[in-house]
PDB file of C-alpha atoms in Angstrom:
ATOM      1  CA  MET A   1      -6.154  68.386  -4.111  1.00 52.00           C
ATOM      2  CA  THR A   2      -8.986  68.733  -6.681  1.00 58.00           C
ATOM      3  CA  SER A   3     -11.064  65.739  -6.964  1.00 71.00           C
ATOM      4  CA  GLN A   4     -11.630  63.972 -10.349  1.00 74.00           C
ATOM      5  CA  PRO A   5     -15.002  65.044 -11.887  1.00 82.00           C
ATOM      6  CA  TRP A   6     -17.549  62.337 -12.260  1.00 82.00           C
ATOM      7  CA  PHE A   7     -18.423  63.629 -15.805  1.00 85.00           C
ATOM      8  CA  ALA A   8     -15.268  64.027 -17.897  1.00 81.00           C
ATOM      9  CA  ALA A   9     -15.069  63.488 -21.513  1.00 81.00           C
ATOM     10  CA  ARG A  10     -12.809  60.471 -22.477  1.00 75.00           C
ATOM     11  CA  ARG A  11     -11.323  60.227 -19.108  1.00 82.00           C
ATOM     12  CA  GLU A  12     -11.508  57.223 -17.164  1.00 84.00           C
ATOM     13  CA  LEU A  13     -12.834  57.158 -13.555  1.00 86.00           C
ATOM     14  CA  ALA A  14     -10.873  55.942 -10.440  1.00 87.00           C
ATOM     15  CA  PRO A  15     -11.082  52.256  -9.913  1.00 86.00           C
ATOM     16  CA  ASN A  16     -13.088  52.790  -6.663  1.00 89.00           C
ATOM     17  CA  ARG A  17     -15.791  54.944  -8.715  1.00 90.00           C
ATOM     18  CA  ARG A  18     -15.794  52.292 -11.657  1.00 90.00           C
ATOM     19  CA  LEU A  19     -16.662  49.762  -9.030  1.00 91.00           C
ATOM     20  CA  THR A  20     -19.191  51.811  -7.173  1.00 93.00           C
ATOM     21  CA  LEU A  21     -21.073  52.409 -10.476  1.00 94.00           C
ATOM     22  CA  ALA A  22     -20.771  48.856 -11.450  1.00 92.00           C
ATOM     23  CA  ILE A  23     -22.349  47.651  -8.255  1.00 94.00           C
ATOM     24  CA  MET A  24     -25.160  50.507  -8.576  1.00 95.00           C
ATOM     25  CA  SER A  25     -26.153  49.377 -12.019  1.00 95.00           C
ATOM     26  CA  PHE A  26     -27.240  45.987 -10.491  1.00 94.00           C
ATOM     27  CA  VAL A  27     -28.624  47.633  -7.397  1.00 96.00           C
ATOM     28  CA  LEU A  28     -31.000  50.324  -9.006  1.00 96.00           C
ATOM     29  CA  PRO A  29     -32.858  47.884 -11.254  1.00 95.00           C
ATOM     30  CA  LEU A  30     -33.231  45.639  -8.058  1.00 95.00           C
ATOM     31  CA  LEU A  31     -34.269  48.713  -6.097  1.00 95.00           C
ATOM     32  CA  VAL A  32     -37.155  49.534  -8.361  1.00 94.00           C
ATOM     33  CA  TRP A  33     -38.291  45.867  -8.523  1.00 94.00           C
ATOM     34  CA  CYS A  34     -38.523  45.851  -4.532  1.00 94.00           C
ATOM     35  CA  LEU A  35     -40.372  49.081  -4.576  1.00 93.00           C
ATOM     36  CA  VAL A  36     -42.964  47.730  -7.158  1.00 92.00           C
ATOM     37  CA  SER A  37     -43.171  44.530  -5.210  1.00 92.00           C
ATOM     38  CA  TYR A  38     -43.156  45.534  -1.604  1.00 92.00           C
ATOM     39  CA  VAL A  39     -44.675  49.033  -1.375  1.00 90.00           C
ATOM     40  CA  PRO A  40     -48.461  48.592  -1.961  1.00 83.00           C
ATOM     41  CA  PHE A  41     -49.316  52.266  -2.950  1.00 79.00           C
ATOM     42  CA  ILE A  42     -46.902  52.253  -5.994  1.00 84.00           C
ATOM     43  CA  TRP A  43     -48.609  49.818  -8.085  1.00 85.00           C
ATOM     44  CA  HIS A  44     -50.487  46.503  -6.816  1.00 90.00           C
ATOM     45  CA  PRO A  45     -53.446  46.513  -9.041  1.00 91.00           C
ATOM     46  CA  MET A  46     -54.654  43.160  -7.610  1.00 92.00           C
ATOM     47  CA  VAL A  47     -56.013  42.055  -4.176  1.00 93.00           C
ATOM     48  CA  GLU A  48     -55.047  38.529  -2.710  1.00 91.00           C
ATOM     49  CA  VAL A  49     -58.226  37.312  -1.045  1.00 93.00           C
ATOM     50  CA  SER A  50     -57.541  36.157   2.575  1.00 92.00           C
ATOM     51  CA  ASP A  51     -61.188  35.880   3.619  1.00 93.00           C
ATOM     52  CA  PRO A  52     -63.924  35.382   0.789  1.00 92.00           C
ATOM     53  CA  GLY A  53     -66.724  36.542   3.111  1.00 90.00           C
ATOM     54  CA  ALA A  54     -70.286  36.206   1.435  1.00 91.00           C
ATOM     55  CA  VAL A  55     -68.770  36.456  -2.186  1.00 91.00           C
ATOM     56  CA  SER A  56     -69.514  32.944  -3.393  1.00 90.00           C
ATOM     57  CA  TYR A  57     -66.641  32.528  -6.029  1.00 92.00           C
ATOM     58  CA  PHE A  58     -63.881  34.052  -4.019  1.00 92.00           C
ATOM     59  CA  LYS A  59     -61.438  31.538  -2.583  1.00 91.00           C
ATOM     60  CA  PRO A  60     -58.454  32.080   0.051  1.00 92.00           C
ATOM     61  CA  GLY A  61     -55.244  32.899  -1.940  1.00 90.00           C
ATOM     62  CA  MET A  62     -57.245  34.094  -5.136  1.00 92.00           C
ATOM     63  CA  LEU A  63     -55.926  37.042  -7.064  1.00 91.00           C
ATOM     64  CA  VAL A  64     -58.789  39.437  -8.253  1.00 92.00           C
ATOM     65  CA  GLU A  65     -58.472  42.923  -9.966  1.00 92.00           C
ATOM     66  CA  ARG A  66     -58.955  45.708  -7.453  1.00 91.00           C
ATOM     67  CA  GLU A  67     -61.936  47.014  -9.034  1.00 92.00           C
ATOM     68  CA  VAL A  68     -63.694  43.759  -8.960  1.00 93.00           C
ATOM     69  CA  PHE A  69     -62.899  43.193  -5.351  1.00 93.00           C
ATOM     70  CA  ASP A  70     -64.072  46.729  -4.443  1.00 92.00           C
ATOM     71  CA  ARG A  71     -67.348  46.214  -6.331  1.00 93.00           C
ATOM     72  CA  GLU A  72     -68.011  42.844  -4.887  1.00 92.00           C
ATOM     73  CA  ARG A  73     -67.252  44.348  -1.385  1.00 92.00           C
ATOM     74  CA  GLU A  74     -69.779  47.139  -1.863  1.00 92.00           C
ATOM     75  CA  LYS A  75     -72.381  44.739  -3.179  1.00 92.00           C
ATOM     76  CA  VAL A  76     -72.184  42.429  -0.114  1.00 91.00           C
ATOM     77  CA  ARG A  77     -72.048  45.599   2.152  1.00 91.00           C
ATOM     78  CA  GLY A  78     -75.328  46.796   0.630  1.00 90.00           C
ATOM     79  CA  GLU A  79     -76.762  43.190   1.392  1.00 89.00           C
ATOM     80  CA  GLY A  80     -75.609  43.338   4.910  1.00 88.00           C
ATOM     81  CA  ALA A  81     -73.599  40.092   4.555  1.00 89.00           C
ATOM     82  CA  ALA A  82     -69.925  39.221   5.716  1.00 91.00           C
ATOM     83  CA  LEU A  83     -67.406  41.487   3.844  1.00 92.00           C
ATOM     84  CA  PRO A  84     -64.456  39.951   2.029  1.00 93.00           C
ATOM     85  CA  ALA A  85     -61.005  40.791   3.091  1.00 93.00           C
ATOM     86  CA  GLY A  86     -57.735  40.808   1.047  1.00 92.00           C
ATOM     87  CA  GLU A  87     -54.249  42.409   0.790  1.00 90.00           C
ATOM     88  CA  PRO A  88     -52.906  44.475  -2.191  1.00 89.00           C
ATOM     89  CA  ALA A  89     -51.005  42.243  -4.439  1.00 91.00           C
ATOM     90  CA  ASN A  90     -49.313  42.341  -7.967  1.00 91.00           C
ATOM     91  CA  PRO A  91     -50.248  40.105 -10.801  1.00 91.00           C
ATOM     92  CA  VAL A  92     -48.853  36.498 -10.925  1.00 89.00           C
ATOM     93  CA  TYR A  93     -46.625  37.482 -13.702  1.00 91.00           C
ATOM     94  CA  LEU A  94     -44.692  39.781 -11.606  1.00 91.00           C
ATOM     95  CA  PRO A  95     -43.233  37.796  -8.526  1.00 92.00           C
ATOM     96  CA  ALA A  96     -41.426  39.710  -5.849  1.00 92.00           C
ATOM     97  CA  PRO A  97     -37.565  39.255  -5.655  1.00 94.00           C
ATOM     98  CA  HIS A  98     -37.804  36.968  -2.728  1.00 93.00           C
ATOM     99  CA  GLN A  99     -39.989  34.632  -4.613  1.00 91.00           C
ATOM    100  CA  VAL A 100     -37.732  34.364  -7.589  1.00 92.00           C
ATOM    101  CA  ALA A 101     -34.734  33.932  -5.128  1.00 92.00           C
ATOM    102  CA  ARG A 102     -36.412  30.997  -3.581  1.00 91.00           C
ATOM    103  CA  ALA A 103     -37.365  29.655  -7.020  1.00 88.00           C
ATOM    104  CA  MET A 104     -33.566  29.791  -8.011  1.00 86.00           C
ATOM    105  CA  PHE A 105     -32.638  27.620  -5.104  1.00 85.00           C
ATOM    106  CA  THR A 106     -35.589  25.285  -5.162  1.00 84.00           C
ATOM    107  CA  ALA A 107     -35.342  24.739  -8.848  1.00 76.00           C
ATOM    108  CA  PHE A 108     -31.908  23.064  -8.146  1.00 76.00           C
ATOM    109  CA  THR A 109     -33.033  21.260  -5.144  1.00 79.00           C
ATOM    110  CA  THR A 110     -36.798  20.213  -5.901  1.00 74.00           C
ATOM    111  CA  GLU A 111     -37.568  17.216  -7.910  1.00 74.00           C
ATOM    112  CA  PRO A 112     -39.748  18.158 -10.885  1.00 70.00           C
ATOM    113  CA  GLN A 113     -43.406  17.767 -10.273  1.00 67.00           C
ATOM    114  CA  ARG A 114     -44.381  16.230 -13.693  1.00 67.00           C
ATOM    115  CA  ARG A 115     -42.895  13.266 -15.377  1.00 68.00           C
ATOM    116  CA  ASN A 116     -41.990  15.128 -18.644  1.00 67.00           C
ATOM    117  CA  GLU A 117     -40.346  17.988 -16.845  1.00 68.00           C
ATOM    118  CA  LYS A 118     -36.436  18.218 -16.494  1.00 73.00           C
ATOM    119  CA  TRP A 119     -34.503  19.441 -13.577  1.00 76.00           C
ATOM    120  CA  LEU A 120     -33.294  23.106 -14.207  1.00 77.00           C
ATOM    121  CA  HIS A 121     -29.658  22.047 -14.184  1.00 80.00           C
ATOM    122  CA  GLU A 122     -30.325  19.461 -16.830  1.00 82.00           C
ATOM    123  CA  SER A 123     -32.061  22.142 -19.011  1.00 82.00           C
ATOM    124  CA  LEU A 124     -29.175  24.533 -18.654  1.00 85.00           C
ATOM    125  CA  GLY A 125     -26.656  21.722 -19.567  1.00 87.00           C
ATOM    126  CA  ASP A 126     -28.559  21.068 -22.715  1.00 87.00           C
ATOM    127  CA  SER A 127     -28.530  24.753 -23.551  1.00 88.00           C
ATOM    128  CA  ILE A 128     -24.850  25.317 -22.856  1.00 90.00           C
ATOM    129  CA  THR A 129     -24.082  22.214 -25.003  1.00 91.00           C
ATOM    130  CA  VAL A 130     -25.926  23.783 -27.764  1.00 91.00           C
ATOM    131  CA  ILE A 131     -24.288  27.152 -27.581  1.00 92.00           C
ATOM    132  CA  ALA A 132     -20.833  25.666 -27.211  1.00 93.00           C
ATOM    133  CA  LEU A 133     -21.189  23.455 -30.256  1.00 94.00           C
ATOM    134  CA  GLY A 134     -22.751  26.133 -32.466  1.00 94.00           C
ATOM    135  CA  PHE A 135     -20.093  28.795 -31.485  1.00 94.00           C
ATOM    136  CA  LEU A 136     -17.084  26.478 -31.892  1.00 95.00           C
ATOM    137  CA  ILE A 137     -18.306  25.120 -35.526  1.00 96.00           C
ATOM    138  CA  SER A 138     -18.767  28.768 -36.215  1.00 95.00           C
ATOM    139  CA  SER A 139     -15.534  29.907 -35.001  1.00 95.00           C
ATOM    140  CA  LEU A 140     -13.698  26.969 -36.608  1.00 96.00           C
ATOM    141  CA  ILE A 141     -14.892  28.273 -40.147  1.00 96.00           C
ATOM    142  CA  GLY A 142     -15.438  31.954 -39.598  1.00 95.00           C
ATOM    143  CA  VAL A 143     -12.226  32.950 -37.924  1.00 96.00           C
ATOM    144  CA  PRO A 144      -9.811  31.635 -40.551  1.00 95.00           C
ATOM    145  CA  LEU A 145     -12.023  32.873 -43.293  1.00 96.00           C
ATOM    146  CA  GLY A 146     -12.127  36.455 -41.566  1.00 95.00           C
ATOM    147  CA  ILE A 147      -8.548  36.534 -41.230  1.00 95.00           C
ATOM    148  CA  LEU A 148      -7.943  35.636 -44.760  1.00 95.00           C
ATOM    149  CA  ALA A 149     -10.717  38.207 -45.822  1.00 94.00           C
ATOM    150  CA  GLY A 150      -8.972  40.769 -44.023  1.00 93.00           C
ATOM    151  CA  THR A 151      -5.491  39.896 -45.420  1.00 92.00           C
ATOM    152  CA  TYR A 152      -6.187  39.124 -48.958  1.00 92.00           C
ATOM    153  CA  ASP A 153      -8.384  41.532 -50.984  1.00 92.00           C
ATOM    154  CA  ALA A 154      -9.113  38.390 -53.389  1.00 94.00           C
ATOM    155  CA  VAL A 155     -10.579  36.448 -50.452  1.00 94.00           C
ATOM    156  CA  SER A 156     -12.656  39.487 -49.471  1.00 93.00           C
ATOM    157  CA  ARG A 157     -14.212  40.038 -52.870  1.00 94.00           C
ATOM    158  CA  LEU A 158     -14.983  36.426 -53.411  1.00 94.00           C
ATOM    159  CA  ASN A 159     -16.914  36.150 -49.916  1.00 92.00           C
ATOM    160  CA  GLU A 160     -17.827  39.320 -48.173  1.00 92.00           C
ATOM    161  CA  PRO A 161     -20.597  40.589 -50.690  1.00 93.00           C
ATOM    162  CA  PHE A 162     -22.493  37.152 -50.324  1.00 95.00           C
ATOM    163  CA  ILE A 163     -21.864  37.463 -46.534  1.00 93.00           C
ATOM    164  CA  GLU A 164     -23.042  41.004 -46.345  1.00 92.00           C
ATOM    165  CA  PHE A 165     -26.327  39.963 -48.000  1.00 93.00           C
ATOM    166  CA  PHE A 166     -26.692  36.601 -45.958  1.00 91.00           C
ATOM    167  CA  ARG A 167     -26.315  38.397 -42.586  1.00 88.00           C
ATOM    168  CA  TYR A 168     -29.399  40.346 -43.119  1.00 90.00           C
ATOM    169  CA  LEU A 169     -31.366  37.160 -43.352  1.00 90.00           C
ATOM    170  CA  PRO A 170     -32.829  36.353 -39.964  1.00 87.00           C
ATOM    171  CA  ALA A 171     -31.527  33.046 -38.631  1.00 85.00           C
ATOM    172  CA  PRO A 172     -34.983  31.880 -37.321  1.00 83.00           C
ATOM    173  CA  ALA A 173     -36.439  31.843 -40.831  1.00 87.00           C
ATOM    174  CA  PHE A 174     -34.276  28.845 -41.245  1.00 88.00           C
ATOM    175  CA  GLY A 175     -35.695  26.947 -38.420  1.00 84.00           C
ATOM    176  CA  ALA A 176     -38.155  24.634 -40.581  1.00 86.00           C
ATOM    177  CA  LEU A 177     -35.376  24.227 -43.309  1.00 89.00           C
ATOM    178  CA  ALA A 178     -32.898  23.214 -40.410  1.00 87.00           C
ATOM    179  CA  VAL A 179     -35.468  20.493 -39.099  1.00 86.00           C
ATOM    180  CA  ALA A 180     -36.216  19.117 -42.462  1.00 89.00           C
ATOM    181  CA  VAL A 181     -32.631  18.778 -43.331  1.00 89.00           C
ATOM    182  CA  LEU A 182     -30.984  17.795 -39.862  1.00 87.00           C
ATOM    183  CA  GLY A 183     -33.857  16.157 -37.972  1.00 83.00           C
ATOM    184  CA  ILE A 184     -35.691  17.083 -34.737  1.00 78.00           C
ATOM    185  CA  HIS A 185     -32.808  16.746 -32.266  1.00 82.00           C
ATOM    186  CA  GLU A 186     -30.094  19.061 -31.298  1.00 84.00           C
ATOM    187  CA  ALA A 187     -28.440  19.507 -34.790  1.00 89.00           C
ATOM    188  CA  PRO A 188     -30.974  22.193 -36.040  1.00 89.00           C
ATOM    189  CA  LYS A 189     -30.635  24.088 -32.939  1.00 90.00           C
ATOM    190  CA  ILE A 190     -26.935  24.117 -33.336  1.00 92.00           C
ATOM    191  CA  ALA A 191     -27.353  25.126 -37.019  1.00 92.00           C
ATOM    192  CA  ILE A 192     -29.560  28.252 -35.950  1.00 91.00           C
ATOM    193  CA  ILE A 193     -26.696  29.161 -33.574  1.00 92.00           C
ATOM    194  CA  PHE A 194     -24.126  28.721 -36.382  1.00 93.00           C
ATOM    195  CA  ILE A 195     -26.192  30.727 -38.810  1.00 92.00           C
ATOM    196  CA  GLY A 196     -26.790  33.569 -36.357  1.00 91.00           C
ATOM    197  CA  THR A 197     -23.051  34.049 -35.432  1.00 93.00           C
ATOM    198  CA  PHE A 198     -20.952  32.777 -38.398  1.00 94.00           C
ATOM    199  CA  PHE A 199     -21.717  35.707 -40.895  1.00 94.00           C
ATOM    200  CA  GLN A 200     -21.344  38.402 -38.301  1.00 93.00           C
ATOM    201  CA  GLN A 201     -18.197  36.570 -37.195  1.00 94.00           C
ATOM    202  CA  VAL A 202     -16.485  36.615 -40.616  1.00 95.00           C
ATOM    203  CA  LEU A 203     -17.112  40.202 -40.954  1.00 95.00           C
ATOM    204  CA  VAL A 204     -16.014  41.268 -37.477  1.00 95.00           C
ATOM    205  CA  VAL A 205     -12.674  39.303 -37.763  1.00 96.00           C
ATOM    206  CA  SER A 206     -11.932  40.550 -41.161  1.00 96.00           C
ATOM    207  CA  ASN A 207     -12.532  44.162 -39.954  1.00 95.00           C
ATOM    208  CA  THR A 208     -10.316  43.396 -36.900  1.00 95.00           C
ATOM    209  CA  THR A 209      -7.551  41.927 -39.384  1.00 94.00           C
ATOM    210  CA  ARG A 210      -7.604  45.155 -41.589  1.00 94.00           C
ATOM    211  CA  LYS A 211      -6.688  47.346 -38.552  1.00 91.00           C
ATOM    212  CA  ILE A 212      -3.091  45.803 -38.376  1.00 90.00           C
ATOM    213  CA  ASP A 213      -0.385  48.364 -39.045  1.00 88.00           C
ATOM    214  CA  PRO A 214       0.480  48.124 -42.813  1.00 87.00           C
ATOM    215  CA  SER A 215       4.024  48.868 -42.113  1.00 88.00           C
ATOM    216  CA  LEU A 216       4.444  45.474 -40.337  1.00 87.00           C
ATOM    217  CA  LEU A 217       3.132  43.645 -43.337  1.00 86.00           C
ATOM    218  CA  GLU A 218       5.539  45.718 -45.665  1.00 87.00           C
ATOM    219  CA  ALA A 219       8.590  45.128 -43.379  1.00 89.00           C
ATOM    220  CA  ALA A 220       7.857  41.412 -43.188  1.00 86.00           C
ATOM    221  CA  MET A 221       7.571  41.199 -46.995  1.00 86.00           C
ATOM    222  CA  THR A 222      10.742  43.350 -47.556  1.00 87.00           C
ATOM    223  CA  LEU A 223      12.507  40.637 -45.262  1.00 86.00           C
ATOM    224  CA  GLY A 224      11.265  37.913 -47.362  1.00 82.00           C
ATOM    225  CA  ALA A 225       8.120  36.595 -45.514  1.00 80.00           C
ATOM    226  CA  LYS A 226       5.938  34.309 -47.669  1.00 82.00           C
ATOM    227  CA  ARG A 227       2.223  33.958 -47.576  1.00 81.00           C
ATOM    228  CA  LEU A 228       2.240  31.433 -44.500  1.00 84.00           C
ATOM    229  CA  ASN A 229       4.888  33.199 -42.541  1.00 86.00           C
ATOM    230  CA  LEU A 230       3.191  36.431 -43.164  1.00 87.00           C
ATOM    231  CA  LEU A 231      -0.136  35.065 -41.686  1.00 89.00           C
ATOM    232  CA  PHE A 232       1.311  32.902 -38.719  1.00 90.00           C
ATOM    233  CA  ARG A 233       4.244  35.121 -37.682  1.00 89.00           C
ATOM    234  CA  VAL A 234       2.917  38.733 -38.299  1.00 90.00           C
ATOM    235  CA  VAL A 235      -0.881  39.053 -39.065  1.00 92.00           C
ATOM    236  CA  ILE A 236      -2.349  36.625 -36.281  1.00 92.00           C
ATOM    237  CA  PRO A 237       0.127  37.911 -33.454  1.00 91.00           C
ATOM    238  CA  GLY A 238      -0.668  41.220 -34.573  1.00 90.00           C
ATOM    239  CA  ILE A 239      -4.535  40.874 -34.056  1.00 92.00           C
ATOM    240  CA  ILE A 240      -4.621  37.973 -31.288  1.00 92.00           C
ATOM    241  CA  THR A 241      -5.525  40.424 -28.447  1.00 92.00           C
ATOM    242  CA  ASP A 242      -8.264  42.097 -30.517  1.00 92.00           C
ATOM    243  CA  LEU A 243      -9.476  38.847 -31.836  1.00 94.00           C
ATOM    244  CA  TYR A 244      -9.834  37.516 -28.518  1.00 94.00           C
ATOM    245  CA  LYS A 245     -11.991  40.331 -27.444  1.00 92.00           C
ATOM    246  CA  ASP A 246     -14.061  39.911 -30.613  1.00 93.00           C
ATOM    247  CA  LEU A 247     -14.645  36.274 -29.813  1.00 93.00           C
ATOM    248  CA  ARG A 248     -15.836  37.234 -26.434  1.00 92.00           C
ATOM    249  CA  ILE A 249     -18.354  39.694 -27.844  1.00 91.00           C
ATOM    250  CA  LEU A 250     -19.439  37.053 -30.358  1.00 91.00           C
ATOM    251  CA  LEU A 251     -20.031  34.503 -27.883  1.00 91.00           C
ATOM    252  CA  GLY A 252     -22.557  36.813 -26.201  1.00 87.00           C
ATOM    253  CA  TRP A 253     -24.127  37.119 -29.566  1.00 84.00           C
ATOM    254  CA  ALA A 254     -24.562  33.505 -29.814  1.00 87.00           C
ATOM    255  CA  TRP A 255     -26.573  33.478 -26.633  1.00 86.00           C
ATOM    256  CA  THR A 256     -29.220  35.910 -28.072  1.00 84.00           C
ATOM    257  CA  TYR A 257     -30.110  33.097 -30.555  1.00 86.00           C
ATOM    258  CA  LEU A 258     -30.388  30.452 -28.016  1.00 85.00           C
ATOM    259  CA  ILE A 259     -34.170  31.026 -27.302  1.00 81.00           C
ATOM    260  CA  VAL A 260     -34.934  30.991 -31.046  1.00 81.00           C
ATOM    261  CA  ALA A 261     -32.919  27.974 -31.588  1.00 83.00           C
ATOM    262  CA  GLU A 262     -34.664  25.891 -28.937  1.00 83.00           C
ATOM    263  CA  MET A 263     -38.185  26.813 -30.206  1.00 79.00           C
ATOM    264  CA  ILE A 264     -37.515  24.127 -32.971  1.00 77.00           C
ATOM    265  CA  GLY A 265     -36.835  20.335 -32.759  1.00 65.00           C
ATOM    266  CA  THR A 266     -36.992  18.397 -29.631  1.00 65.00           C
ATOM    267  CA  SER A 267     -38.277  19.783 -26.398  1.00 70.00           C
ATOM    268  CA  SER A 268     -35.213  20.549 -24.313  1.00 74.00           C
ATOM    269  CA  GLY A 269     -33.010  23.232 -23.009  1.00 82.00           C
ATOM    270  CA  ILE A 270     -33.641  26.328 -21.040  1.00 85.00           C
ATOM    271  CA  THR A 271     -36.356  27.598 -23.268  1.00 84.00           C
ATOM    272  CA  TRP A 272     -38.276  24.326 -22.895  1.00 82.00           C
ATOM    273  CA  PHE A 273     -38.146  24.804 -18.956  1.00 83.00           C
ATOM    274  CA  ILE A 274     -39.254  28.511 -19.427  1.00 86.00           C
ATOM    275  CA  THR A 275     -42.184  27.624 -21.612  1.00 85.00           C
ATOM    276  CA  GLN A 276     -43.219  24.788 -19.290  1.00 81.00           C
ATOM    277  CA  GLN A 277     -43.097  26.813 -16.156  1.00 83.00           C
ATOM    278  CA  ALA A 278     -44.969  29.618 -17.912  1.00 87.00           C
ATOM    279  CA  ARG A 279     -47.786  27.456 -18.933  1.00 86.00           C
ATOM    280  CA  TYR A 280     -48.413  26.410 -15.328  1.00 85.00           C
ATOM    281  CA  LYS A 281     -48.070  29.902 -14.217  1.00 86.00           C
ATOM    282  CA  ASN A 282     -44.777  29.466 -12.402  1.00 86.00           C
ATOM    283  CA  PHE A 283     -43.486  32.796 -13.194  1.00 91.00           C
ATOM    284  CA  GLU A 284     -41.188  32.861 -10.305  1.00 90.00           C
ATOM    285  CA  ASN A 285     -39.313  30.011 -11.996  1.00 87.00           C
ATOM    286  CA  VAL A 286     -39.389  31.887 -15.374  1.00 90.00           C
ATOM    287  CA  TYR A 287     -37.788  34.756 -13.863  1.00 92.00           C
ATOM    288  CA  ALA A 288     -35.174  32.510 -12.142  1.00 89.00           C
ATOM    289  CA  ALA A 289     -34.199  30.673 -15.253  1.00 88.00           C
ATOM    290  CA  ILE A 290     -34.013  34.189 -17.372  1.00 90.00           C
ATOM    291  CA  ILE A 291     -31.799  35.540 -14.541  1.00 91.00           C
ATOM    292  CA  MET A 292     -29.586  32.265 -14.547  1.00 89.00           C
ATOM    293  CA  ILE A 293     -29.042  32.675 -18.248  1.00 88.00           C
ATOM    294  CA  GLY A 294     -27.671  36.292 -17.544  1.00 90.00           C
ATOM    295  CA  ILE A 295     -25.656  34.985 -14.672  1.00 91.00           C
ATOM    296  CA  ILE A 296     -24.098  32.383 -16.980  1.00 89.00           C
ATOM    297  CA  GLY A 297     -23.283  34.774 -19.575  1.00 89.00           C
ATOM    298  CA  LEU A 298     -21.793  37.486 -17.565  1.00 90.00           C
ATOM    299  CA  SER A 299     -19.787  34.889 -15.462  1.00 92.00           C
ATOM    300  CA  THR A 300     -18.395  33.243 -18.665  1.00 91.00           C
ATOM    301  CA  ASP A 301     -17.412  36.960 -19.989  1.00 91.00           C
ATOM    302  CA  LEU A 302     -15.734  37.652 -16.711  1.00 92.00           C
ATOM    303  CA  VAL A 303     -13.780  34.321 -16.653  1.00 93.00           C
ATOM    304  CA  LEU A 304     -12.698  34.763 -20.361  1.00 92.00           C
ATOM    305  CA  ALA A 305     -11.576  38.320 -19.577  1.00 91.00           C
ATOM    306  CA  TRP A 306      -9.472  37.244 -16.462  1.00 91.00           C
ATOM    307  CA  LEU A 307      -7.938  34.537 -18.742  1.00 92.00           C
ATOM    308  CA  GLY A 308      -7.273  37.313 -21.388  1.00 90.00           C
ATOM    309  CA  ARG A 309      -5.370  39.340 -18.900  1.00 88.00           C
ATOM    310  CA  ARG A 310      -3.079  36.192 -17.953  1.00 89.00           C
ATOM    311  CA  ILE A 311      -2.583  34.853 -21.804  1.00 89.00           C
ATOM    312  CA  PHE A 312      -1.910  38.422 -22.902  1.00 85.00           C
ATOM    313  CA  PRO A 313      -0.089  40.265 -20.030  1.00 81.00           C
ATOM    314  CA  TRP A 314       1.494  42.763 -22.464  1.00 76.00           C
ATOM    315  CA  GLN A 315      -2.110  44.214 -23.241  1.00 70.00           C
ATOM    316  CA  ARG A 316      -2.480  44.893 -19.480  1.00 63.00           C
ATOM    317  CA  ALA A 317       0.893  46.735 -19.294  1.00 56.00           C
ATOM    318  CA  SER A 318       0.111  48.876 -22.420  1.00 56.00           C
ATOM    319  CA  ALA A 319      -3.335  49.719 -20.886  1.00 54.00           C
ATOM    320  CA  ALA A 320      -1.681  50.975 -17.738  1.00 49.00           C
TER     321      ALA A 320
END
């Protein structure tokens, strides 16, 4: 029996190989991170002082550059004084994996140290609310408009030239305007998510709608289908599975605008948490928050994919 090759153009791998490669895609970056963090001779440009010796400004636990540590060590050696001691270490902005893992746990279980700080779950809750509302408003307008533009040329000609122009305008450029119009609370953040998502959403949905088989439309019109019947009984059922996939992808797009959106208005959300932790050099918390954003985004997409397979079971049958 000939085994399936790993590299075959446009041929899908066996399920066990796909699962193996998916796991390795996470393991390999983690392995590189571990090597850089735990193997001293790979990088470690700093030294963590354990014994300051005769160097007056060294303190236990202090991080100094290796060249500075060696220079001071040679200096006190020449003076015949007590030598400093230390261990190779990485800069504070690159914590080890176990430090980040501990931060992910303690961020949920440890009370904030400062009065103006929020718990991590509160910051995540604020961010998820902003994302959900921005994407919902965008979808309520963008999906119907995209379907109409993809179905009727008149709607497309009236809207898509301007939308094509507007989608090149960077959403962050509207930050100051959004604050001036909507105030300093959550509304301008939702507006930035909307601006960053809506125009792409209309174009993606209209393009998906245009892919519907024209013979279906012709057959429906031959049988007497009117405009609304054509939309609700032919067009939308014909694109519903692809439309669902588009919305999954566009939801991930909306997440990319979150950091920009939360830089304006009031201080809240995961961006505010990251900024505060970076200001106090708690970089393990910064990494923990960034990884949590990825976990939430990926988990959401996997849940939506699972729901999609159950809502549209015929898609799974056709794929098989």
